[in-house]
Short mmCIF file of C-alpha atoms in Angstrom, two decimals:
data_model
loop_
_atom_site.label_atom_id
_atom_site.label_comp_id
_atom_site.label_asym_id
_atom_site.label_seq_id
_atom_site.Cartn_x
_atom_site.Cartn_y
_atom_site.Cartn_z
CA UNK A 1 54.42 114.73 81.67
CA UNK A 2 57.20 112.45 82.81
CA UNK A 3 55.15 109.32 81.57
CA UNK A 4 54.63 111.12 77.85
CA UNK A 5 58.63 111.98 78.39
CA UNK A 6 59.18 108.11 77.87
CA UNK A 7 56.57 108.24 74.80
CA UNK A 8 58.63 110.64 73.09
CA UNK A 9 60.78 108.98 70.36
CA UNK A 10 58.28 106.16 70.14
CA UNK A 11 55.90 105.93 67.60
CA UNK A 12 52.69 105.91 70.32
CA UNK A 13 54.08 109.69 70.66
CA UNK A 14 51.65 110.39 67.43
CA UNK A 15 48.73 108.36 69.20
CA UNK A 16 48.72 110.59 72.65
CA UNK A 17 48.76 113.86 70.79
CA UNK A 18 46.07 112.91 68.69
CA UNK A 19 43.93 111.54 71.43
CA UNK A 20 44.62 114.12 73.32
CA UNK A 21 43.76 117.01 70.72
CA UNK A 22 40.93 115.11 69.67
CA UNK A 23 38.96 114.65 72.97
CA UNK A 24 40.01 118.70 74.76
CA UNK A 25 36.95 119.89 72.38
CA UNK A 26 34.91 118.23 75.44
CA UNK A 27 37.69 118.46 78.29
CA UNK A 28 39.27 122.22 77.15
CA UNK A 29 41.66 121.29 80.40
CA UNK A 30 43.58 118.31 78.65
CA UNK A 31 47.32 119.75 77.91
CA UNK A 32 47.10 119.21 74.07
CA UNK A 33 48.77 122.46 73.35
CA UNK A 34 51.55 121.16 75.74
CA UNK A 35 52.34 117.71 74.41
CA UNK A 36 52.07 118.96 70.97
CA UNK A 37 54.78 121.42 71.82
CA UNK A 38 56.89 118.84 73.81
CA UNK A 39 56.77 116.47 71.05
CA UNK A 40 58.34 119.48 68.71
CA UNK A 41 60.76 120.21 71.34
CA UNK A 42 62.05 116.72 70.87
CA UNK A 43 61.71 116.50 67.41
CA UNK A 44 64.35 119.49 67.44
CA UNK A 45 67.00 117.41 69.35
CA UNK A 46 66.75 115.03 66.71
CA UNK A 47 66.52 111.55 67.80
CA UNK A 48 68.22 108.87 66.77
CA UNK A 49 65.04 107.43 65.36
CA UNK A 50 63.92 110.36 64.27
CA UNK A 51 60.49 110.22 65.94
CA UNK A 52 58.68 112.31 66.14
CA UNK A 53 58.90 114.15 62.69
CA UNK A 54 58.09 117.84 62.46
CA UNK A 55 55.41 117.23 59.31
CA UNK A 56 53.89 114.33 60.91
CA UNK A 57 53.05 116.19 64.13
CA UNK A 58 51.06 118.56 62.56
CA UNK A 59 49.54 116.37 60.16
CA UNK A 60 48.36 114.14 63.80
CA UNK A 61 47.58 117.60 65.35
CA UNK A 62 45.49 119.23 63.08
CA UNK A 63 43.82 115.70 61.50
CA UNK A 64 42.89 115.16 65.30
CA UNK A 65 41.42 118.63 65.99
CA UNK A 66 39.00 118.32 62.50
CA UNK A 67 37.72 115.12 63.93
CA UNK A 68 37.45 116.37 67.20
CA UNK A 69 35.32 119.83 66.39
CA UNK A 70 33.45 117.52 63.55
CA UNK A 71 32.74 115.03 66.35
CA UNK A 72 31.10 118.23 68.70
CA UNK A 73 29.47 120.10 65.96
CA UNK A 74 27.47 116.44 64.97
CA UNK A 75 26.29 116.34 68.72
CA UNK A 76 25.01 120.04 68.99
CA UNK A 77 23.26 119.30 65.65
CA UNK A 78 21.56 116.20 66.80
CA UNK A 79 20.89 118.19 69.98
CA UNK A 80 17.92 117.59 72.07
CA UNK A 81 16.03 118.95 74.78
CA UNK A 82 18.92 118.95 77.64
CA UNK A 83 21.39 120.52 75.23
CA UNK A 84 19.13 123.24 73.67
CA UNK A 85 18.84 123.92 77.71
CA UNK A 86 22.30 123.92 78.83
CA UNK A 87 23.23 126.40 75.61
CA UNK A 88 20.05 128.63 76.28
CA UNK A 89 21.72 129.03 80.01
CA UNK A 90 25.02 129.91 79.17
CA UNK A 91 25.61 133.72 77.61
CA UNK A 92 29.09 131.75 76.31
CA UNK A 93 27.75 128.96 73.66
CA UNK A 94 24.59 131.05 73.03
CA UNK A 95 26.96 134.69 71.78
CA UNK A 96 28.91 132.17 70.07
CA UNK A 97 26.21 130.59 68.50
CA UNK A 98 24.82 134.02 67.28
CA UNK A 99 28.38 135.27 66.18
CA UNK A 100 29.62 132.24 63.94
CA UNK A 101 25.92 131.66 62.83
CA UNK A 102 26.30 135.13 60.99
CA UNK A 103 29.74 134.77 60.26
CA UNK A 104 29.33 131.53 58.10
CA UNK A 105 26.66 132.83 56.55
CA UNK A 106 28.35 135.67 55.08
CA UNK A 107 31.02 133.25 53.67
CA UNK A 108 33.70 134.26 56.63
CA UNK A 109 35.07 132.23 59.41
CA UNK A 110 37.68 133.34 60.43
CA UNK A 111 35.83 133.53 64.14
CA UNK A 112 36.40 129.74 63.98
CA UNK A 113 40.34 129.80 63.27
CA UNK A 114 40.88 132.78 66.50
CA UNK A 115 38.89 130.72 68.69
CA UNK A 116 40.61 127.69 68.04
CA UNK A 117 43.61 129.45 70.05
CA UNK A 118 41.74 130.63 72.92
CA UNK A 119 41.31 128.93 76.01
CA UNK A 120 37.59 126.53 75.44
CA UNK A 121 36.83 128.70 72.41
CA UNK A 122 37.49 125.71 70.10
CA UNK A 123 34.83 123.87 72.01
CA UNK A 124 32.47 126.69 72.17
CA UNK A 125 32.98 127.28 68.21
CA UNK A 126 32.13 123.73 67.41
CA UNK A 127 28.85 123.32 69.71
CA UNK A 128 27.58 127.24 68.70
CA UNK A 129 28.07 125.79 65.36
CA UNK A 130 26.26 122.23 65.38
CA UNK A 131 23.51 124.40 67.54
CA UNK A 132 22.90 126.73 64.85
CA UNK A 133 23.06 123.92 62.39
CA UNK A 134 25.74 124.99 60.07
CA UNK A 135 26.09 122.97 57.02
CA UNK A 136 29.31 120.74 56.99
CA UNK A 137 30.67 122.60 53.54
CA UNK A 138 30.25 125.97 56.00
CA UNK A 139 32.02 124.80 58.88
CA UNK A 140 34.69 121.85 58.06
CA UNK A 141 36.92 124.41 55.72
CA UNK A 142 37.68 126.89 58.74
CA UNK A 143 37.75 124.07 60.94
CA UNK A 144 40.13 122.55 58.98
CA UNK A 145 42.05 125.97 58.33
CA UNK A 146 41.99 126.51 62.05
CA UNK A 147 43.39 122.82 63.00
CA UNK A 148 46.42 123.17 60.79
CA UNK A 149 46.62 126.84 61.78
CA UNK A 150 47.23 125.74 65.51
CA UNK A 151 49.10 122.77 65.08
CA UNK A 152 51.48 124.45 62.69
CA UNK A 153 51.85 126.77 65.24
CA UNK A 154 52.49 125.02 68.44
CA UNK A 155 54.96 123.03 66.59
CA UNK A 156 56.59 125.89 65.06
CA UNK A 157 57.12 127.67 68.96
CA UNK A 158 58.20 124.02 69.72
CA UNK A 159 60.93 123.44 67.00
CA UNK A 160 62.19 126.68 66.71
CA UNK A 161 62.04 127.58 70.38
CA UNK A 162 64.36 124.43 71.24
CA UNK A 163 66.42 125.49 68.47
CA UNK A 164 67.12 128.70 70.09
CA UNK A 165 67.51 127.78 73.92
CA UNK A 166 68.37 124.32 73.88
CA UNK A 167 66.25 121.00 73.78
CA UNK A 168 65.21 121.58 77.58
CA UNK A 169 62.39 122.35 79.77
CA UNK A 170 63.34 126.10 79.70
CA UNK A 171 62.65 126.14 75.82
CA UNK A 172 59.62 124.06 76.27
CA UNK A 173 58.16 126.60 79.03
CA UNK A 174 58.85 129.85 77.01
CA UNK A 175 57.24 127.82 74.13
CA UNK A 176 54.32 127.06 76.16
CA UNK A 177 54.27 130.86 77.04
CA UNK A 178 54.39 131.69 73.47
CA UNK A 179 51.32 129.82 73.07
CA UNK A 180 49.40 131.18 76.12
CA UNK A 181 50.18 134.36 74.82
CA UNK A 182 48.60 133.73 71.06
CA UNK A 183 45.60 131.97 73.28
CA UNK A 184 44.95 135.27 75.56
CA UNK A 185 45.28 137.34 71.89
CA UNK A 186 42.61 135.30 70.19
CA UNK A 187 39.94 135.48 73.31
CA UNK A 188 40.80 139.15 73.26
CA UNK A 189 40.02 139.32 69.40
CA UNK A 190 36.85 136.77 70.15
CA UNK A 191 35.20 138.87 72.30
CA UNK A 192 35.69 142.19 70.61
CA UNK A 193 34.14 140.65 67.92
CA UNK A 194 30.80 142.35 67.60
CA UNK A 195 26.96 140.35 67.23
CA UNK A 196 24.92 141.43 64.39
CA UNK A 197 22.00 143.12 64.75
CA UNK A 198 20.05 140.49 62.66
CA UNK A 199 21.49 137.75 65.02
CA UNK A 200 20.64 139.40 68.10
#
């Protein structure tokens, strides 16, 4: 964090969030959430150079998480033995796969924007949908919705929270609170989410 501290105000601060965002669809562990909402924090000090900028964050963010989950859901869909295998073993990626295979097909998504807040949902969203092979024109519109839906987010708990206690690490933890909280609220809402009889 102290390294991406020094990034902050620089230009590269748009490259590390979006390489970060883009690659925790396979590493759900990578602090995206948290640089994304460190960036904001900064933004809302307002730098001298005025980097980085509030619109351009979540442009980066939520460009970054479309061609992350795009990226996943190609791999499931080219599949192959070993990863038929590993999502035929885990109750996870194959409910998921059942749920947002029904979902899409009745023209809603809005599985794929909730579990783009929880904790590895995003991930498990973009596989269960590449698995079930979902048609791009299904998937890529609630991906998208669900990108700009988080990044508009974490910025917004960034910005707003620094504007309220101060650029410092205090506003940047409650903000990072904020968005554990919305995280815990979506895997609640995921798995109350019921699977269809004619998916089961």
């Amino acid at each position: 964090m102290e390294s991406f501290g020094s990034l902050v105000g620089s230009p590269w601060v748009y490259a590390v969030v979006a390489l970060s965002v883009l690659l925790d669809v396979f590493l759900p562990v990578l602090p995206s959430g948290v640089l994304v909402i460190t960036a904001a924090t900064a933004a809302a000090a307002g730098t001298t150079t005025d980097v980085p900028d509030i619109l351009a964050l979540i442009l980066c963010a939520a460009t970054a998480s479309v061609l992350g989950d795009l990226v996943a859901w190609r791999i499931a869909w080219r599949g192959g033995v070993r990863l038929d295998r590993a999502i035929a073993r885990s109750r996870r990626l194959t409910g998921a796969q059942e749920r947002l295979g029904s979902a899409l097909a009745r023209g809603g998504g809005g599985l794929v924007v909730l579990a783009r807040f929880a904790p590895a949902g995003r991930s498990l969203v973009s596989l269960g949908a590449g698995a079930a092979r979902r048609r791009a024109r299904e998937f890529l519109p609630w991906s998208a919705l669900a990108g700009l839906s988080w990044a508009a987010y974490s910025v917004a708990i960034g910005y707003f929270g620094a504007h309220w206690l101060g650029a410092s690490w205090l506003a940047t933890a409650v903000s990072v609170g904020a968005l554990f909280a919305a995280g815990a609220g979506a895997t609640y809402l995921v798995r109350r989410h019921p699977v269809p009889a004619e998916a089961s």
